[in-house]
Amino acid sequence: MLTIAQITDLHVTTDKDPLNQRRNEARLRQVMTAIHELRPRPAAIIASGDLVDRGEHDEYLELKRLMADSEIPIYYALGNHDGREAFLSVFDGPGAQTDPNGYVQYAVDFGRMRMVVCDTLGGPNHGEYDEARAAWLEATLDAAPDRPTAVILHHPPILSGIRWMDPEPDSPWIRRLAEALRGRDQLKVLMCGHIHRAFNGLFAGHMVSAAPATSIQLTLDLTEVDMHVPDGREILVEEPPGFVLLMSERDELTTHVCLAGDYAPAVTYNFPFRTLA
């Protein structure tokens, strides 16, 4: 069995924003501790975007400091709060590779399983995936048609129902992404972030798994909203930080949504699950 942990929406920042610096660092540390305590320990961690809050060089230095103690290799993707140039000025190597066009896109193989990291930074808040990026994705998937594959991208290409965060379903980037992914039998799951909540759905015939944030979560409010008239609704809530664990076994990929924190055991294994024949 192979496992990979997904963290997302870290929103690491500096003392320019002391409240969020303290809160987001504490929540991230809680998640990283929980991941390191998993058994078996994950082979890797993928941080799927909104790594920092303002896309600034000093924030990436702070992120690098916070991740320096990790005993598990970390791979990075970018989200709408990130800055590509600032990120690449601080991070490089296997966890921060670029494609020929300079986008933070790369593939990593873990035994039979392949992880393909996509760069949806650009355009409006709800994502972008231009023709050059889509062509790279198609070529990358073409190169390994028989490997069970997880595609990582920050922006979910499906609706969560939280209206003020959702993309337009007929956005050109979503249609372009669907064309690149449709009919790919090796693709088992798309793993996303951005919404600061866990939810699932189908896109181009494939499962989408969106992870909870390490920073604060979005309030689950599925009512209509006027995007131009504030109505005082709660939009963020201090629910526990979380992450997703991807399990690869027998060429199948499964995701588990996990909460970080200290919880008392309720039942222990004191009697056999099965009796001998």
Short mmCIF file of C-alpha atoms in Angstrom, two decimals:
data_model
loop_
_atom_site.label_atom_id
_atom_site.label_comp_id
_atom_site.label_asym_id
_atom_site.label_seq_id
_atom_site.Cartn_x
_atom_site.Cartn_y
_atom_site.Cartn_z
CA MET A 1 0.00 0.00 0.00
CA LEU A 2 1.15 3.51 -0.87
CA THR A 3 -0.29 6.70 0.62
CA ILE A 4 0.15 10.39 -0.24
CA ALA A 5 -1.22 13.23 1.92
CA GLN A 6 -2.80 16.29 0.32
CA ILE A 7 -2.81 19.60 2.15
CA THR A 8 -4.26 22.75 0.65
CA ASP A 9 -5.00 26.43 1.25
CA LEU A 10 -2.25 26.98 3.79
CA HIS A 11 -2.35 30.79 3.41
CA VAL A 12 1.01 31.19 5.16
CA THR A 13 1.81 34.83 5.74
CA THR A 14 4.14 37.15 7.65
CA ASP A 15 3.88 39.58 10.56
CA LYS A 16 2.24 42.05 8.17
CA ASP A 17 -0.89 40.11 9.17
CA PRO A 18 -0.16 38.86 12.70
CA LEU A 19 -3.56 37.26 13.38
CA ASN A 20 -3.51 35.08 10.28
CA GLN A 21 0.22 34.43 10.64
CA ARG A 22 -0.28 32.89 14.08
CA ARG A 23 -3.55 31.11 13.32
CA ASN A 24 -2.56 29.64 9.96
CA GLU A 25 0.86 28.54 11.20
CA ALA A 26 -0.66 26.80 14.24
CA ARG A 27 -3.24 25.01 12.10
CA LEU A 28 -0.63 23.98 9.53
CA ARG A 29 1.62 22.58 12.25
CA GLN A 30 -1.33 20.61 13.63
CA VAL A 31 -1.94 19.05 10.22
CA MET A 32 1.72 18.27 9.60
CA THR A 33 1.94 16.55 12.99
CA ALA A 34 -1.13 14.46 12.19
CA ILE A 35 0.32 13.43 8.82
CA HIS A 36 3.65 12.41 10.33
CA GLU A 37 1.82 10.25 12.88
CA LEU A 38 -0.07 8.29 10.23
CA ARG A 39 0.71 4.60 9.84
CA PRO A 40 1.98 3.75 7.36
CA ARG A 41 3.68 7.10 6.95
CA PRO A 42 2.80 8.73 3.60
CA ALA A 43 5.41 8.56 0.85
CA ALA A 44 4.83 12.24 0.01
CA ILE A 45 2.80 15.35 0.74
CA ILE A 46 1.26 17.43 -2.04
CA ALA A 47 0.40 21.03 -1.13
CA SER A 48 -2.23 21.94 -3.70
CA GLY A 49 -2.15 25.70 -3.85
CA ASP A 50 -2.80 28.92 -1.97
CA LEU A 51 0.45 28.10 -0.26
CA VAL A 52 0.72 31.70 0.91
CA ASP A 53 -1.75 34.56 1.24
CA ARG A 54 -0.41 37.39 -0.94
CA GLY A 55 2.08 35.67 -3.26
CA GLU A 56 5.04 37.55 -1.76
CA HIS A 57 8.67 36.45 -1.61
CA ASP A 58 8.85 36.80 2.18
CA GLU A 59 5.79 34.60 2.60
CA TYR A 60 7.49 31.82 0.64
CA LEU A 61 10.53 32.16 2.86
CA GLU A 62 8.17 31.69 5.81
CA LEU A 63 6.62 28.65 4.14
CA LYS A 64 10.05 27.16 3.53
CA ARG A 65 10.90 27.66 7.20
CA LEU A 66 7.70 25.96 8.33
CA MET A 67 8.25 22.97 6.02
CA ALA A 68 11.93 22.52 6.82
CA ASP A 69 11.22 20.01 9.61
CA SER A 70 9.11 17.70 7.46
CA GLU A 71 10.48 14.16 7.28
CA ILE A 72 8.24 13.50 4.27
CA PRO A 73 9.02 14.90 0.77
CA ILE A 74 6.75 17.81 -0.16
CA TYR A 75 5.50 18.65 -3.65
CA TYR A 76 3.83 21.96 -4.49
CA ALA A 77 1.08 23.28 -6.76
CA LEU A 78 -0.04 26.90 -7.13
CA GLY A 79 -3.37 28.58 -6.43
CA ASN A 80 -4.88 32.00 -7.01
CA HIS A 81 -3.22 33.52 -3.91
CA ASP A 82 0.23 32.42 -5.10
CA GLY A 83 2.81 34.27 -7.20
CA ARG A 84 4.65 32.10 -9.69
CA GLU A 85 7.84 34.16 -9.85
CA ALA A 86 8.04 34.64 -6.10
CA PHE A 87 7.45 30.93 -5.49
CA LEU A 88 10.16 29.89 -7.96
CA SER A 89 12.60 32.37 -6.42
CA VAL A 90 12.44 30.35 -3.18
CA PHE A 91 11.55 26.77 -4.21
CA ASP A 92 13.11 24.49 -6.79
CA GLY A 93 13.94 20.82 -7.25
CA PRO A 94 11.61 17.82 -7.62
CA GLY A 95 8.76 19.45 -5.71
CA ALA A 96 8.66 22.65 -7.74
CA GLN A 97 9.30 21.80 -11.38
CA THR A 98 8.14 23.79 -14.39
CA ASP A 99 6.99 22.75 -17.85
CA PRO A 100 8.61 24.20 -21.02
CA ASN A 101 6.35 27.26 -20.79
CA GLY A 102 7.35 28.09 -17.22
CA TYR A 103 4.18 26.85 -15.52
CA VAL A 104 4.54 24.86 -12.28
CA GLN A 105 3.50 21.55 -13.84
CA TYR A 106 5.17 18.17 -13.52
CA ALA A 107 4.61 14.45 -13.05
CA VAL A 108 6.00 12.23 -10.30
CA ASP A 109 5.88 8.43 -10.26
CA PHE A 110 5.49 6.47 -7.05
CA GLY A 111 5.92 2.88 -8.13
CA ARG A 112 2.99 2.12 -10.44
CA MET A 113 1.09 5.27 -9.45
CA ARG A 114 1.57 8.64 -11.15
CA MET A 115 0.81 12.09 -9.72
CA VAL A 116 0.37 14.88 -12.29
CA VAL A 117 0.52 18.41 -10.87
CA CYS A 118 -1.23 21.20 -12.81
CA ASP A 119 -0.91 24.98 -12.62
CA THR A 120 -4.30 26.79 -12.64
CA LEU A 121 -2.91 30.17 -11.57
CA GLY A 122 -4.05 33.07 -13.74
CA GLY A 123 -7.18 34.76 -14.95
CA PRO A 124 -10.04 35.31 -12.50
CA ASN A 125 -10.24 33.93 -8.97
CA HIS A 126 -11.88 30.78 -10.29
CA GLY A 127 -8.92 29.43 -12.26
CA GLU A 128 -7.29 29.27 -15.66
CA TYR A 129 -5.98 26.53 -17.92
CA ASP A 130 -4.85 27.80 -21.29
CA GLU A 131 -4.08 25.83 -24.45
CA ALA A 132 -0.36 25.51 -23.68
CA ARG A 133 -1.06 24.02 -20.27
CA ALA A 134 -3.74 21.71 -21.65
CA ALA A 135 -1.37 20.49 -24.39
CA TRP A 136 1.24 19.69 -21.74
CA LEU A 137 -1.34 17.76 -19.72
CA GLU A 138 -2.46 15.76 -22.73
CA ALA A 139 1.13 14.86 -23.62
CA THR A 140 1.90 13.90 -20.01
CA LEU A 141 -1.13 11.63 -19.80
CA ASP A 142 -0.35 10.15 -23.23
CA ALA A 143 3.12 9.21 -21.99
CA ALA A 144 1.79 6.84 -19.30
CA PRO A 145 -1.62 5.48 -20.36
CA ASP A 146 -1.39 2.42 -18.10
CA ARG A 147 -0.34 4.08 -14.81
CA PRO A 148 -3.08 4.75 -12.25
CA THR A 149 -3.02 8.56 -12.14
CA ALA A 150 -4.10 11.32 -9.79
CA VAL A 151 -4.25 14.83 -11.29
CA ILE A 152 -3.66 17.67 -8.84
CA LEU A 153 -5.05 21.17 -9.47
CA HIS A 154 -5.99 23.97 -7.13
CA HIS A 155 -9.33 25.02 -8.63
CA PRO A 156 -12.16 22.46 -8.74
CA PRO A 157 -13.79 22.39 -12.18
CA ILE A 158 -17.17 21.50 -10.62
CA LEU A 159 -19.68 23.36 -8.47
CA SER A 160 -19.57 23.14 -4.69
CA GLY A 161 -22.87 24.99 -4.23
CA ILE A 162 -21.13 27.76 -2.27
CA ARG A 163 -22.14 30.32 -4.87
CA TRP A 164 -19.64 33.10 -4.23
CA MET A 165 -16.71 30.69 -4.67
CA ASP A 166 -17.89 28.61 -7.60
CA PRO A 167 -16.65 28.99 -11.20
CA GLU A 168 -18.89 29.50 -14.20
CA PRO A 169 -19.50 25.94 -15.44
CA ASP A 170 -19.08 26.94 -19.09
CA SER A 171 -15.78 28.78 -18.53
CA PRO A 172 -13.34 28.20 -21.41
CA TRP A 173 -10.70 26.78 -19.06
CA ILE A 174 -13.16 24.17 -17.76
CA ARG A 175 -14.14 23.10 -21.26
CA ARG A 176 -10.46 22.92 -22.22
CA LEU A 177 -9.63 20.81 -19.17
CA ALA A 178 -12.54 18.47 -19.86
CA GLU A 179 -11.30 17.89 -23.40
CA ALA A 180 -7.84 17.00 -22.09
CA LEU A 181 -9.21 14.53 -19.52
CA ARG A 182 -12.17 12.87 -21.20
CA GLY A 183 -11.70 9.18 -21.96
CA ARG A 184 -8.52 8.80 -19.91
CA ASP A 185 -9.01 5.40 -18.33
CA GLN A 186 -5.86 5.69 -16.23
CA LEU A 187 -7.14 8.82 -14.48
CA LYS A 188 -8.63 7.74 -11.15
CA VAL A 189 -9.14 11.05 -9.34
CA LEU A 190 -8.71 14.83 -9.62
CA MET A 191 -7.56 16.28 -6.29
CA CYS A 192 -8.33 19.97 -5.70
CA GLY A 193 -8.45 22.65 -3.03
CA HIS A 194 -9.63 26.29 -3.16
CA ILE A 195 -13.07 25.85 -1.57
CA HIS A 196 -11.73 25.31 1.98
CA ARG A 197 -14.17 22.40 2.36
CA ALA A 198 -14.24 18.72 1.45
CA PHE A 199 -16.68 17.74 -1.29
CA ASN A 200 -16.83 15.33 -4.23
CA GLY A 201 -18.36 15.16 -7.69
CA LEU A 202 -17.83 13.99 -11.25
CA PHE A 203 -16.05 15.86 -14.04
CA ALA A 204 -15.51 14.54 -17.58
CA GLY A 205 -16.25 11.07 -16.25
CA HIS A 206 -13.75 11.25 -13.38
CA MET A 207 -14.08 11.69 -9.62
CA VAL A 208 -13.19 15.09 -8.17
CA SER A 209 -12.01 15.12 -4.54
CA ALA A 210 -11.73 18.58 -2.99
CA ALA A 211 -9.81 18.78 0.30
CA PRO A 212 -10.47 20.83 3.43
CA ALA A 213 -8.04 23.64 4.20
CA THR A 214 -5.30 23.70 6.77
CA SER A 215 -6.34 27.33 7.32
CA ILE A 216 -9.93 28.21 8.29
CA GLN A 217 -12.83 26.54 6.44
CA LEU A 218 -15.62 28.05 4.38
CA THR A 219 -19.06 28.02 5.98
CA LEU A 220 -21.36 25.54 4.26
CA ASP A 221 -24.12 27.88 3.07
CA LEU A 222 -25.76 26.75 -0.17
CA THR A 223 -28.32 29.55 -0.42
CA GLU A 224 -28.35 32.10 -3.23
CA VAL A 225 -26.20 35.19 -2.76
CA ASP A 226 -26.16 38.60 -4.42
CA MET A 227 -22.51 39.10 -5.35
CA HIS A 228 -22.95 42.89 -5.17
CA VAL A 229 -24.96 43.28 -1.94
CA PRO A 230 -23.41 42.05 1.35
CA ASP A 231 -26.01 40.42 3.60
CA GLY A 232 -23.98 39.75 6.75
CA ARG A 233 -23.82 36.00 6.28
CA GLU A 234 -21.02 33.98 7.85
CA ILE A 235 -18.50 33.02 5.17
CA LEU A 236 -15.59 31.49 7.14
CA VAL A 237 -15.61 29.34 10.26
CA GLU A 238 -12.95 27.94 12.57
CA GLU A 239 -13.78 24.30 12.01
CA PRO A 240 -10.82 21.94 12.59
CA PRO A 241 -8.05 21.90 9.99
CA GLY A 242 -7.96 18.88 7.70
CA PHE A 243 -6.26 17.06 4.86
CA VAL A 244 -6.88 14.23 2.42
CA LEU A 245 -5.05 10.93 2.33
CA LEU A 246 -4.74 9.25 -1.07
CA MET A 247 -4.35 5.46 -0.90
CA SER A 248 -2.98 3.46 -3.83
CA GLU A 249 -3.39 -0.30 -3.77
CA ARG A 250 -3.80 -2.85 -6.58
CA ASP A 251 -3.90 -0.06 -9.18
CA GLU A 252 -6.90 1.58 -7.50
CA LEU A 253 -6.85 5.02 -5.83
CA THR A 254 -9.01 5.90 -2.82
CA THR A 255 -9.22 9.17 -0.86
CA HIS A 256 -9.89 9.64 2.86
CA VAL A 257 -10.84 13.03 4.35
CA CYS A 258 -9.08 13.48 7.69
CA LEU A 259 -9.36 15.95 10.56
CA ALA A 260 -6.23 17.00 12.43
CA GLY A 261 -6.29 17.13 16.20
CA ASP A 262 -6.05 15.09 19.37
CA TYR A 263 -9.02 12.79 19.84
CA ALA A 264 -9.43 10.17 22.57
CA PRO A 265 -9.65 6.54 21.38
CA ALA A 266 -13.16 5.15 21.72
CA VAL A 267 -12.53 1.44 21.12
CA THR A 268 -9.35 -0.66 21.06
CA TYR A 269 -8.60 -3.97 19.35
CA ASN A 270 -8.79 -6.50 22.19
CA PHE A 271 -10.59 -9.40 20.51
CA PRO A 272 -9.99 -11.12 17.12
CA PHE A 273 -11.86 -9.74 14.15
CA ARG A 274 -12.10 -13.28 12.81
CA THR A 275 -11.96 -16.70 14.42
CA LEU A 276 -9.73 -19.42 13.05
CA ALA A 277 -11.49 -22.08 10.95
#
